[in-house]
Amino acid sequence: MTDDPNTLVSTDWLAKHLKDPDLRILDASWYLPAEGRDPKAEYDAAHIPGARFFDIDEISDARSELPHMAPPVEKFMSRMRAMGVGDGHQVVVYDGAGIMSAPRVWWLFRLMGQENVAVLDGGFPKWIAEGRPTEDMPPIPRDRHMTVRFQNSLVRDVTQVSHASKLGSPQIVDARAADRFRGEAPEPREGLRAGHIPKSRNVPYATLLNDDKTMKSPQETAEIFKAAGVDLSQPVITSCGSGVTAAVLALALERQGHTDWSLYDGSWAEWGMFPTVPVATGDA
């Protein structure tokens, strides 16, 4: 793969830059409750040297009833300052699944106007499999100011997505597994209807990954989007269960050079809860 410090970097790249003074590493592991994993406990037991733990559920909008919605700018800035992450830093985000929740944090940084942020390809499992170093103590952070320029174009709300669904533009692409998209499998969150946003396409995020949970090449991921009926010359809104794996699709699009994308932050946790918006089932 080609390392790009604005999208995706390899474990080799990270190992080479591990001692760079302006590198900041974030462990953004997050799991569905059914997986029975505690990301903070796993971080405390072992993490990449120098990594800070980024709590997706805590660094969010506490005013929203929806899970881990993007935090207000002030909250993001204060949390990053406390973690010692700010202007002039190269950020690398990883997770314990390979590539699953780390792109969500990559998207959050992009939403806040930060460009120098990349996801670690293959994440912590690949780092461990290669016998690379870990530690069990958190670093001692030093405050660093972060200049935030919120990028409205990278996020969409339910009203905007409803318009897109009616008009068929921008295209909506759903990252959930095919059986959830079709409405054949129950949603992991209670009280949600089964199915998908009408006129949306399905690109399960796992199809964009290799067996070792690294991301397929930009050429391969582009073909997967095209095979799902996505026109890559047109804008795309990515969606999923709660706005986490939708960011995997966004990262894949960005690597392909498709920069006209946005993420539906509420995703199915919001759409599936509203009785007033329509739901489609099957492959339609």
mmCIF file with all atom_site columns, C-alpha atoms in Angstrom, residues 46 223 232 251 263:
data_model
loop_
_atom_site.group_PDB
_atom_site.id
_atom_site.type_symbol
_atom_site.label_atom_id
_atom_site.label_alt_id
_atom_site.label_comp_id
_atom_site.label_asym_id
_atom_site.label_entity_id
_atom_site.label_seq_id
_atom_site.pdbx_PDB_ins_code
_atom_site.Cartn_x
_atom_site.Cartn_y
_atom_site.Cartn_z
_atom_site.occupancy
_atom_site.B_iso_or_equiv
_atom_site.pdbx_formal_charge
_atom_site.auth_seq_id
_atom_site.auth_comp_id
_atom_site.auth_asym_id
_atom_site.auth_atom_id
_atom_site.pdbx_PDB_model_num
ATOM 1 C CA . ALA A 1 46  ? -1.625  -3.132 26.312 1.00 0.00 ? 46  ALA A CA 1
ATOM 2 C CA . GLU A 1 223 ? -14.995 -1.613 -7.988 1.00 0.00 ? 223 GLU A CA 1
ATOM 3 C CA . LEU A 1 232 ? -18.567 7.509  -8.125 1.00 0.00 ? 232 LEU A CA 1
ATOM 4 C CA . LEU A 1 251 ? -12.216 6.649  4.323  1.00 0.00 ? 251 LEU A CA 1
ATOM 5 C CA . LEU A 1 263 ? -21.579 11.095 6.836  1.00 0.00 ? 263 LEU A CA 1
#
